[in-house]
Coordinates of C-alpha atoms and ligand atoms in Angstrom, one line a residue:
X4 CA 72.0 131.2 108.5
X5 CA 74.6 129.4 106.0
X6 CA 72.6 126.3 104.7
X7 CA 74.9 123.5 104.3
X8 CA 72.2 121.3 103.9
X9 CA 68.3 122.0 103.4
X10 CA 66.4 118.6 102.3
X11 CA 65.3 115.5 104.7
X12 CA 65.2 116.2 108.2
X13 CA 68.8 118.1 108.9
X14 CA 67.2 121.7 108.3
X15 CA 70.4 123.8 108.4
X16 CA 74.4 124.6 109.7
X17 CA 74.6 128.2 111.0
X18 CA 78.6 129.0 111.8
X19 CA 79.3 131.1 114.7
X20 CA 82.9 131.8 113.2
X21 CA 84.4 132.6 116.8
X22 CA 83.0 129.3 119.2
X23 CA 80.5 127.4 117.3
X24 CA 78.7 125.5 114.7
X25 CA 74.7 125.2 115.2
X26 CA 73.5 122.2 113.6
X27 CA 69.3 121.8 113.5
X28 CA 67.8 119.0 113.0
X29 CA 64.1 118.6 113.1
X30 CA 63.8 122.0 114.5
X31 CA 66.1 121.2 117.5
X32 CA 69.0 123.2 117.8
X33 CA 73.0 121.4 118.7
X34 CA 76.2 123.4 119.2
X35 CA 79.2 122.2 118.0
X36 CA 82.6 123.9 118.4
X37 CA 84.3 124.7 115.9
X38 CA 88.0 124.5 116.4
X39 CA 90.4 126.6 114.5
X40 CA 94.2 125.6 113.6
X41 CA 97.3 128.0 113.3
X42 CA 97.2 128.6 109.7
X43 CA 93.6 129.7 110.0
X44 CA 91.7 126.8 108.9
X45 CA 88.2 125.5 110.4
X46 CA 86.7 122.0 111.5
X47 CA 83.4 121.6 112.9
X48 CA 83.9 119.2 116.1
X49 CA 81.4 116.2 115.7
X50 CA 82.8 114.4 118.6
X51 CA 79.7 114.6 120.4
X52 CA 77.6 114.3 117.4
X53 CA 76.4 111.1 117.3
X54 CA 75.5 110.7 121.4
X55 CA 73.5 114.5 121.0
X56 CA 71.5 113.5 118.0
X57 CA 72.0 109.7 116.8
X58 CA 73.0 110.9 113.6
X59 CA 76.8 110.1 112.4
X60 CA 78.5 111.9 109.1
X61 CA 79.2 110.1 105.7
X62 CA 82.1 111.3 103.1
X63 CA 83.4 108.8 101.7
X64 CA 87.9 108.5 100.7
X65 CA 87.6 111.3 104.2
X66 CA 87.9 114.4 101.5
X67 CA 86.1 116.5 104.5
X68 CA 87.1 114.9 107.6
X69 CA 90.1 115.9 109.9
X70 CA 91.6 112.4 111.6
X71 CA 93.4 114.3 114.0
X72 CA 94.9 117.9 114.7
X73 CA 98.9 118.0 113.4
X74 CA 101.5 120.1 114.0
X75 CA 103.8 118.7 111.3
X76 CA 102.6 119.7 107.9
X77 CA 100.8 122.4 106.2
X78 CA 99.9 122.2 102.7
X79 CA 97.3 124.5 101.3
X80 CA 95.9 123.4 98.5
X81 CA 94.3 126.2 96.9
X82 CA 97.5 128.2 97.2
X83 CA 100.3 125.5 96.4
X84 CA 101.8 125.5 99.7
X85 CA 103.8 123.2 101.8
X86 CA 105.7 123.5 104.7
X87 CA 107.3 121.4 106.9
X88 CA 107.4 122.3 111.0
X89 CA 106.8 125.9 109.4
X90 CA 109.7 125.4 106.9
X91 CA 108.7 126.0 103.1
X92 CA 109.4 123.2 101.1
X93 CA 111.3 125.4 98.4
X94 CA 113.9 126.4 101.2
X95 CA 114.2 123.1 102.6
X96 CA 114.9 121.9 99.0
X97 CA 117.9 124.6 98.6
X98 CA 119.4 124.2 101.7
X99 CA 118.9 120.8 103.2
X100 CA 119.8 117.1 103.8
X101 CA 117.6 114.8 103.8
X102 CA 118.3 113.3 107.0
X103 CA 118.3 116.9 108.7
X104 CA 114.6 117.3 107.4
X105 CA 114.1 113.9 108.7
X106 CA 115.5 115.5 111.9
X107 CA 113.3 118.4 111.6
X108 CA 110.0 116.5 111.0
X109 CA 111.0 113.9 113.7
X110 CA 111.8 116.3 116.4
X111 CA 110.6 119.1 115.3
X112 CA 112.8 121.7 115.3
X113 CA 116.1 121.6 112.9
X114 CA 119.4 119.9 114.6
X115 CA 122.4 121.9 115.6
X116 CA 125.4 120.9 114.4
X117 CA 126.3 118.4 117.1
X118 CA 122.6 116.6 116.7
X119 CA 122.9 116.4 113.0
X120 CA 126.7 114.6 113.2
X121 CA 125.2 112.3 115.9
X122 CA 122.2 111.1 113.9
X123 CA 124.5 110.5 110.9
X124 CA 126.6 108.8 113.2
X125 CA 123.7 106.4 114.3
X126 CA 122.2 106.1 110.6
X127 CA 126.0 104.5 109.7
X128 CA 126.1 102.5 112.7
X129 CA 122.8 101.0 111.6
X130 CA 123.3 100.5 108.3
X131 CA 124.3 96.9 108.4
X132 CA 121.4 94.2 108.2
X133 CA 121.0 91.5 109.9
X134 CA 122.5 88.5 107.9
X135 CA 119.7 85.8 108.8
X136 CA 117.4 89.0 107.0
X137 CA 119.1 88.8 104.0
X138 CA 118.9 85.0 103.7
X139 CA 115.1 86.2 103.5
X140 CA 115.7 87.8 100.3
X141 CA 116.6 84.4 98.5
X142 CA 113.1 83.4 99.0
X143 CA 111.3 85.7 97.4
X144 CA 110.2 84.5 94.1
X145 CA 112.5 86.1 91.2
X146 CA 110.0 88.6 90.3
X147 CA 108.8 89.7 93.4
X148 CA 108.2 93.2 93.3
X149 CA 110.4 95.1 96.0
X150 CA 107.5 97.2 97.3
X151 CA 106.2 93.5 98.6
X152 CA 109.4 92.6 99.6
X153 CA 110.2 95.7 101.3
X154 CA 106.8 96.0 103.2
X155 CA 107.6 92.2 104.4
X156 CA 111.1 92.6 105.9
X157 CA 110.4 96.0 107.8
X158 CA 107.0 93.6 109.1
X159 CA 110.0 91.5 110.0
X160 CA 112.4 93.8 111.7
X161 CA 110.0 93.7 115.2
X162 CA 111.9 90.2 115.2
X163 CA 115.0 90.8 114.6
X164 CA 115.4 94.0 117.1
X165 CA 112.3 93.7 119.7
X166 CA 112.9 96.5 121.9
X167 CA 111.7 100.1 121.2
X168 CA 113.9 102.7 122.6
X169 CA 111.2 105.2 124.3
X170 CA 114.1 106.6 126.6
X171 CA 115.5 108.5 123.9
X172 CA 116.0 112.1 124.8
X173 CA 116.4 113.0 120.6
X174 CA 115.9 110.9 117.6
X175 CA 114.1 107.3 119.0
X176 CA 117.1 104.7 118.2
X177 CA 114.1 102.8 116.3
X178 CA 113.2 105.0 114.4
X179 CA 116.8 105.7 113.0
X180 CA 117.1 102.0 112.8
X181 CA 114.8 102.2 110.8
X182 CA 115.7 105.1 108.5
X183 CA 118.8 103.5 108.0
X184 CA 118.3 99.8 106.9
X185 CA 115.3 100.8 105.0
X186 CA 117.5 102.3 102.3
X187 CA 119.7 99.0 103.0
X188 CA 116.6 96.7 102.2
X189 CA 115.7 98.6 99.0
X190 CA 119.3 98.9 98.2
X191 CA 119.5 95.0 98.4
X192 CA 115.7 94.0 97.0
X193 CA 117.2 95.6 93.8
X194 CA 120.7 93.5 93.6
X195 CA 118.9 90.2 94.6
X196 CA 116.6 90.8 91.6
X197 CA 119.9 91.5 89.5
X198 CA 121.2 88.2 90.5
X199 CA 123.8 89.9 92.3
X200 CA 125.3 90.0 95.3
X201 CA 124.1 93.1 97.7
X202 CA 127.0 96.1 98.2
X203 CA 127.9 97.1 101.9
X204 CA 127.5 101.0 102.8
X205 CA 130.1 102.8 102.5
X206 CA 130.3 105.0 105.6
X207 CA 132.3 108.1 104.1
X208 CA 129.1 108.8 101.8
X209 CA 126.1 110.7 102.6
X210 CA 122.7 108.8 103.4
X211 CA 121.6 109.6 99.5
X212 CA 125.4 108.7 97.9
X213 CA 125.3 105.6 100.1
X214 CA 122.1 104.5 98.6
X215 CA 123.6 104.8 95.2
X216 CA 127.0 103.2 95.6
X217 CA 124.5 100.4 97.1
X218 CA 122.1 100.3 94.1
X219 CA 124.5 100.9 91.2
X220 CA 128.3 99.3 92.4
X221 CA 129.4 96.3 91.5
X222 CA 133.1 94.1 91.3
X223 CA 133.7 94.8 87.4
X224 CA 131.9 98.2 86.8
X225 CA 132.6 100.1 90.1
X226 CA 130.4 103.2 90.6
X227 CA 131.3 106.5 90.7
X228 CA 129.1 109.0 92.5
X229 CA 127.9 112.1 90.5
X230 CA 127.2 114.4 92.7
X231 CA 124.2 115.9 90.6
X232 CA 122.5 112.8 91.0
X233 CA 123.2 112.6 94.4
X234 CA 121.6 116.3 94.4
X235 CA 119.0 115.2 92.7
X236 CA 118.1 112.2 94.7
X237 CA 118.2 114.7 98.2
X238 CA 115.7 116.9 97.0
X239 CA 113.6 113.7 95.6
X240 CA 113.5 112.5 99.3
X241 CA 113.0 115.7 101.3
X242 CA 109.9 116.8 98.5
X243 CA 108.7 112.8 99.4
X244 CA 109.4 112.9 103.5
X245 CA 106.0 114.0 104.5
X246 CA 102.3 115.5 102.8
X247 CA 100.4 115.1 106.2
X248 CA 97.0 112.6 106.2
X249 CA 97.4 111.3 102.4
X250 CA 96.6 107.4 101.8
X251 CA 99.7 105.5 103.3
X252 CA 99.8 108.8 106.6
X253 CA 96.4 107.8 107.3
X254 CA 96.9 104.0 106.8
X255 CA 100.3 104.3 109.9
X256 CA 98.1 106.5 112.5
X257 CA 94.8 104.2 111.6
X258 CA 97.0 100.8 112.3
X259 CA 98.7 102.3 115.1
X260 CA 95.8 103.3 117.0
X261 CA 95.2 99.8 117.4
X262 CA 99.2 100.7 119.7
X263 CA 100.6 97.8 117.6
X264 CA 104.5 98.2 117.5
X265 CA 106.1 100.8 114.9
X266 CA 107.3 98.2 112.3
X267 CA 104.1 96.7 112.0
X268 CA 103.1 100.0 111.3
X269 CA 105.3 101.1 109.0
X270 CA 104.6 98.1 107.1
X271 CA 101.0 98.6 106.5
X272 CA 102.1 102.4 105.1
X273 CA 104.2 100.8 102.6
X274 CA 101.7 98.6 101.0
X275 CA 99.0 101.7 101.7
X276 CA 101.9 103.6 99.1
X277 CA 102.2 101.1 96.8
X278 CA 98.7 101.8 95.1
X279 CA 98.8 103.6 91.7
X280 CA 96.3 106.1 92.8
X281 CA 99.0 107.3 95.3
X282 CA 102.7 105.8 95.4
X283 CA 102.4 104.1 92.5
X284 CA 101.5 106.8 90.3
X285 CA 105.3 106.9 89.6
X286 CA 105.7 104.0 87.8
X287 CA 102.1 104.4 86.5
X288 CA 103.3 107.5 84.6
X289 CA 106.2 105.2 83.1
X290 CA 103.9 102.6 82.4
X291 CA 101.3 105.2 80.8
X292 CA 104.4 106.3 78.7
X293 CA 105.3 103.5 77.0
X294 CA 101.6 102.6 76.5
X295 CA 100.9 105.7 74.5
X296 CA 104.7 104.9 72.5
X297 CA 103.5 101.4 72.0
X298 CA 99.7 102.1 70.9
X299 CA 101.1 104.2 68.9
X300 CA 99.0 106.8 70.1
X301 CA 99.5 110.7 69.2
X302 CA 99.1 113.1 72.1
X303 CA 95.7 114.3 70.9
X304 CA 94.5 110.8 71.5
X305 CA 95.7 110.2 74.8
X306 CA 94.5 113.7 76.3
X307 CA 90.7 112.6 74.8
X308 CA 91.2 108.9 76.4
X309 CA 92.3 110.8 79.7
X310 CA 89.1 113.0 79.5
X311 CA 86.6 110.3 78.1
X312 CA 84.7 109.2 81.5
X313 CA 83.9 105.4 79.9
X314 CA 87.7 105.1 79.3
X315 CA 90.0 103.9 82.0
X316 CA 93.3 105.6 80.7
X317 CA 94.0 108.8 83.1
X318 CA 97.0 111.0 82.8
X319 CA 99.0 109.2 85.6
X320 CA 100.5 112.1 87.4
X321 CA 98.3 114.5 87.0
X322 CA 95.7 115.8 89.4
X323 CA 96.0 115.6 93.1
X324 CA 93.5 115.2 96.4
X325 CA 94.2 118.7 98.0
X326 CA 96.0 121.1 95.3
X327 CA 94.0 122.4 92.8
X328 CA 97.2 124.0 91.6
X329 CA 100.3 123.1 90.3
X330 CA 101.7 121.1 93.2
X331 CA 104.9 123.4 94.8
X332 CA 106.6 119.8 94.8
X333 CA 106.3 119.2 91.0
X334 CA 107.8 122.7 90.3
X335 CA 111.3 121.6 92.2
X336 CA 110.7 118.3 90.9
X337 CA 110.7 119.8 87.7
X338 CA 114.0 121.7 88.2
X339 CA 115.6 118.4 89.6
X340 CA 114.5 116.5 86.1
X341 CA 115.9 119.0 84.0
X342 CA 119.0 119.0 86.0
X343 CA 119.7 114.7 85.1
X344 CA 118.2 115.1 82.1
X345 CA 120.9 117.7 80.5
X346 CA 123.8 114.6 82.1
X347 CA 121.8 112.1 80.2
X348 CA 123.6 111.0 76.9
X349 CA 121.5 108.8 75.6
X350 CA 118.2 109.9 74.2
X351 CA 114.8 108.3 75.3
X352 CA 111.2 107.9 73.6
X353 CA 109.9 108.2 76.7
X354 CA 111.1 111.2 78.1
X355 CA 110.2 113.5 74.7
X356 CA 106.4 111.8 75.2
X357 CA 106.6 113.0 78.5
X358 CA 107.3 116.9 78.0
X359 CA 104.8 116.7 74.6
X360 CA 102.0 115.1 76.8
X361 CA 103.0 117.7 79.7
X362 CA 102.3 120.8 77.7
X363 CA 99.2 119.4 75.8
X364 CA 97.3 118.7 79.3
X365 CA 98.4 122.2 81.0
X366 CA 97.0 123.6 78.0
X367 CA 93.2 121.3 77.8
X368 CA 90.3 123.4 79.3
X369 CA 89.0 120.6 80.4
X370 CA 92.3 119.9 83.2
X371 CA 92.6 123.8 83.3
X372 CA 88.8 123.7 84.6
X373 CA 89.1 120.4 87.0
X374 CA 92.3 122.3 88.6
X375 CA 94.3 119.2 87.1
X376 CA 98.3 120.2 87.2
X377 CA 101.1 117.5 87.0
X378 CA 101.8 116.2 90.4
X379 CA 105.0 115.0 92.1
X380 CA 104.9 111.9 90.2
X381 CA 104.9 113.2 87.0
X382 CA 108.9 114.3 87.1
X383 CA 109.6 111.9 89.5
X384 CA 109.4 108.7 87.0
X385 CA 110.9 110.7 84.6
X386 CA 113.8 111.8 86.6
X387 CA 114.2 108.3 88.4
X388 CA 114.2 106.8 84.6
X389 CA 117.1 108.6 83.5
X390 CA 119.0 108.1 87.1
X391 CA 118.8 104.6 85.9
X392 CA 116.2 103.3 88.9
X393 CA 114.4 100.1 87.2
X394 CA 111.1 101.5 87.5
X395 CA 109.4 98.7 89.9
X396 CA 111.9 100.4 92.6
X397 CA 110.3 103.9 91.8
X398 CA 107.5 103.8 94.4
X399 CA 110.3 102.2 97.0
X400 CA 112.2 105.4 96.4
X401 CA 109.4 107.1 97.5
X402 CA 108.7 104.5 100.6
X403 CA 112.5 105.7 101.9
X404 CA 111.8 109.2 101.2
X405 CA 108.2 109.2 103.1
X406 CA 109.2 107.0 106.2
X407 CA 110.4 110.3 108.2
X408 CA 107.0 111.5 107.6
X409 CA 105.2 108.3 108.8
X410 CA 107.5 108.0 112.1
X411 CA 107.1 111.3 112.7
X412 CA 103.0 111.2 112.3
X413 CA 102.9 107.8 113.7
X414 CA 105.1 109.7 117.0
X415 CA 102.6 112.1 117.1
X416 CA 99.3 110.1 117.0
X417 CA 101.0 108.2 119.8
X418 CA 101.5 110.3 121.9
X419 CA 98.5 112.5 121.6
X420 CA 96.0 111.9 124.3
X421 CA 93.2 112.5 122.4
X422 CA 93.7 109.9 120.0
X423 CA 91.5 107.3 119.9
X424 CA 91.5 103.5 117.9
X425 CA 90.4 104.2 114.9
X426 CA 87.4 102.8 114.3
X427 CA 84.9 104.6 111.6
X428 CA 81.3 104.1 111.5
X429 CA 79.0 102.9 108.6
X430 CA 75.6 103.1 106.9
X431 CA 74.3 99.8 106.4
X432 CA 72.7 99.1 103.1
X433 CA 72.0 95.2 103.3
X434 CA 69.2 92.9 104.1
X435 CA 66.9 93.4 106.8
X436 CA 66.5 90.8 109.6
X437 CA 66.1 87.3 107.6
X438 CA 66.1 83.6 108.7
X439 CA 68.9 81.0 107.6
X440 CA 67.7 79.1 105.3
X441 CA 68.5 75.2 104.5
X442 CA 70.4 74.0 102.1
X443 CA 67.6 71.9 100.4
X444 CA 65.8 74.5 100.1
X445 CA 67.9 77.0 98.2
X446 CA 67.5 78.5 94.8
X447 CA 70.5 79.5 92.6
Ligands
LIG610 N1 93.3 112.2 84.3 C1 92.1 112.5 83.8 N2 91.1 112.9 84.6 C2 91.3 113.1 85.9 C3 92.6 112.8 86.5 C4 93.6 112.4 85.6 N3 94.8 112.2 86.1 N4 92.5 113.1 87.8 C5 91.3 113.4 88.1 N5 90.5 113.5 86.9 C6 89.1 113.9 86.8 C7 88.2 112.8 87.3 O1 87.8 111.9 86.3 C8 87.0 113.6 87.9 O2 86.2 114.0 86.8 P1 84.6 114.2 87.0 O3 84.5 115.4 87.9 O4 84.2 114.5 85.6 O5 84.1 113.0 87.6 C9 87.7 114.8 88.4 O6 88.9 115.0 87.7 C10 88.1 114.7 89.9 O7 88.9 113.5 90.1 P2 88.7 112.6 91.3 O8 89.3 111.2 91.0 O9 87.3 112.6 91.9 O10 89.7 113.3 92.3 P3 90.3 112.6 93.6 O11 90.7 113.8 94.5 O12 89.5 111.6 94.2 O13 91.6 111.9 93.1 C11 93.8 111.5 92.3 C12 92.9 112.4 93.1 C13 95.3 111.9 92.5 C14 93.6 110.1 92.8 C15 93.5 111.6 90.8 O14 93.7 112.9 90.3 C16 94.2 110.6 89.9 O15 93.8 109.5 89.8 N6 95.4 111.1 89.4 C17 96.3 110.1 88.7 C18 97.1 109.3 89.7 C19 98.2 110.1 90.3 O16 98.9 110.8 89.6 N7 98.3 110.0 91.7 C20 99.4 110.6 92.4 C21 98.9 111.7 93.3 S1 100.3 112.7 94.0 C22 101.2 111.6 95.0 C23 100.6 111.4 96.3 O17 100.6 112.3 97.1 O18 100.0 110.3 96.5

């Protein structure tokens, strides 16, 4: 017998590793199946457990629950693995687009040629945005930040186009609506915050060259592409397009159980993202930097804050939920950052902190020991720094790179029949049964 548990009343789990888990509680025996996915991993099904013995299952931020079986993405956490739809992520880093992984997470499989022209096709048709949506944008207050922004106008889309295309034999018409102006809407969030006046796409460029010309042209400095960067910004999105149930994954399937349209859903991802525990961690690291360069702190100092339990300060972009070794995203990430950085002229405070502070923690037992590696994040706000992205539009750059990974998971928990609301149990810890009491007779 393998005890998982031996105090109270739950006496023991014994694993049948072919059909079953036997779970005793005061001395009465319950068989729960335990279901095994393709990669070799094992859940015990608790489906039934609450009508067989009353009891429900606790675990709190879900660190050992499965939401739902996926065949999307496999990450391995243990072993630095990710893969989209079976791809590894290094491969689809060399040799892809980011709107053919988009494809591929979407529908699947990877496009043929023909699929791959059409979708582009579609992503320039819908480029444009509505031009009642960008009076929106002139009523945001100045410093608005554009994850807020962005969150609110794709909430708003449902208006503007109402109809969800279901009939779609390949790529749902919504969905690449949705791919498409989303880049628009961060591309314009950013100019309206310049005081300037948003750029139209361009539909000779790419999906990632277009975002650029949008972000960075203007009438009297007119932008010319660097293909590096544009490089750069394709492997940023494909790394970002999907990490299976994370924070803002869990947030689209958990609001979309409720079957409330896609845009609503979408929406609640973005502001799921924007924390700085998970999306947010990109401009955290930035925002970490330039603490430690205005504290005037020396490395030393800032790895004992990070390790000090009664000190807030944590190394922002390090450590990660599921890999407990160096994230396989961080390593391209990595590669990408050095690429921008050796075009980057001028030199930056900031970016030497970053490399010091990244050696010093891969080389502290005490993040050796916790299995603490720089994640995504970490290169990403360096690299999006020196691309010249103002760093409140870091964690939007993310949102555009993570959308094909919420349509596709939000596509999925759709349409699986044995998805359920959502609707997670408690333990209640409050008062017992009391009686209302007047307000005369109330004591502070
Ligand atoms: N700096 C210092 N200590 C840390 C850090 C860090 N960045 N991350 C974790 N720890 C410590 C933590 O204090 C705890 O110590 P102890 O065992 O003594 O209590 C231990 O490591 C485990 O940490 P945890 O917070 O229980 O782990 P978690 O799985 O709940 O949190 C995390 C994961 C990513 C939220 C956390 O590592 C963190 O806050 N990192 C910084 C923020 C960050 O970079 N987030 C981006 C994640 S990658 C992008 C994405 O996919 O969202």
């Amino acid at each position: 017998m393998y005890n998982i548990y031996n105090s109270g009343r739950i006496q023991g789990v014994k694993i049948n590793m072919t059909e079953y888990a036997t779970l005793i509680i005061e001395g009465k025996e319950y068989k729960l199946p335990v279901i095994c996915g393709s990669e070799g991993e094992k859940a015990i099904d608790i489906r039934s457990l609450r009508q067989q013995t009353g009891y429900i299952t606790i675990d709190p931020g879900f660190a050992n629950t499965g939401s739902c079986k996926s065949a999307i993405t496999f990450m391995d956490g243990e072993r630095g693995i990710l893969r989209y739809r079976g791809i590894p992520i290094e491969q689809l880093a060399e040799h892809s687009s980011f709107v053919e992984t988009a494809y591929l997470l979407i529908e699947g499989k990877l496009p043929t040629q023909t699929q791959l022209t059409r979708t582009s096709v579609y992503l320039n048709d819908f480029s444009l945005l509505h031009e009642d949506m960008r009076s929106f944008y002139q009523n945001f207050p100045s410093k608005a930040h554009p994850m807020g922004i962005l969150s609110a106008m794709v909430n708003a889309m449902r208006s503007f186009y109402p109809e969800f295309s279901d009939e779609d034999r390949e790529f749902n018409k919504t969905f690449l609506r949705l791919i498409s102006k989303v880049r628009t809407m961060s591309a314009i969030a950013y100019k309206i915050s310049r005081g300037h006046r948003p750029v139209y796409p361009r539909p000779d460029y790419s999906y990632c060259a277009n975002f650029l010309h949008m972000m960075f042209d203007n009438p009297v400095i007119p932008y010319r592409l660097d293909r590096d960067f544009e490089q750069a910004l394709n492997v940023f999105w494909i790394l970002h397009a999907d990490h299976e149930q994370n924070c803002s994954t869990a947030t689209v399937r958990v609001v979309g159980s409720g079957r409330v349209n896609v845009y609503a859903a979408i929406s609640a991802g973005i502001s799921a993202l924007w924390g700085p525990l998970h999306g947010g961690a990109n401009q955290a690291v930035i925002k970490m930097l330039e603490q430690i360069r205005d504290d005037k702190l020396t490395i030393p100092q800032a790895i004992a804050r990070a390790k000090d339990r009664n000190d807030p300060f944590r190394l922002m972009g390090f450590g990660h939920r599921v890999y407990k070794t160096y994230d396989p995203r961080a390593k391209i990430m990595k590669k990408m950052c050095d690429l921008v950085l050796s075009k980057k002229r001028c030199k930056d405070s900031l970016l030497d902190i970053a490399v010091e502070l990244e050696q010093a923690g891969m080389a502290d037992h005490y993040f050796q020991d916790k299995g603490l590696y720089p994640n995504v994040d970490f290169y990403a706000g360096i690299m999006l720094r020196a691309m010249g992205i103002p760093t409140n539009m870091f964690t939007v750059m993310f949102a555009i790179g993570r959308l094909p990974g919420w349509l596709a998971q939000w596509k999925e928990n759709s349409t699986d029949p044995e998805q359920k609301i959502s609707r997670p149990r408690q333990i209640y810890t409050g008062n017992n049964v009391m009686d209302y009491i007047p307000m005369d007779q109330r004591h502070a």
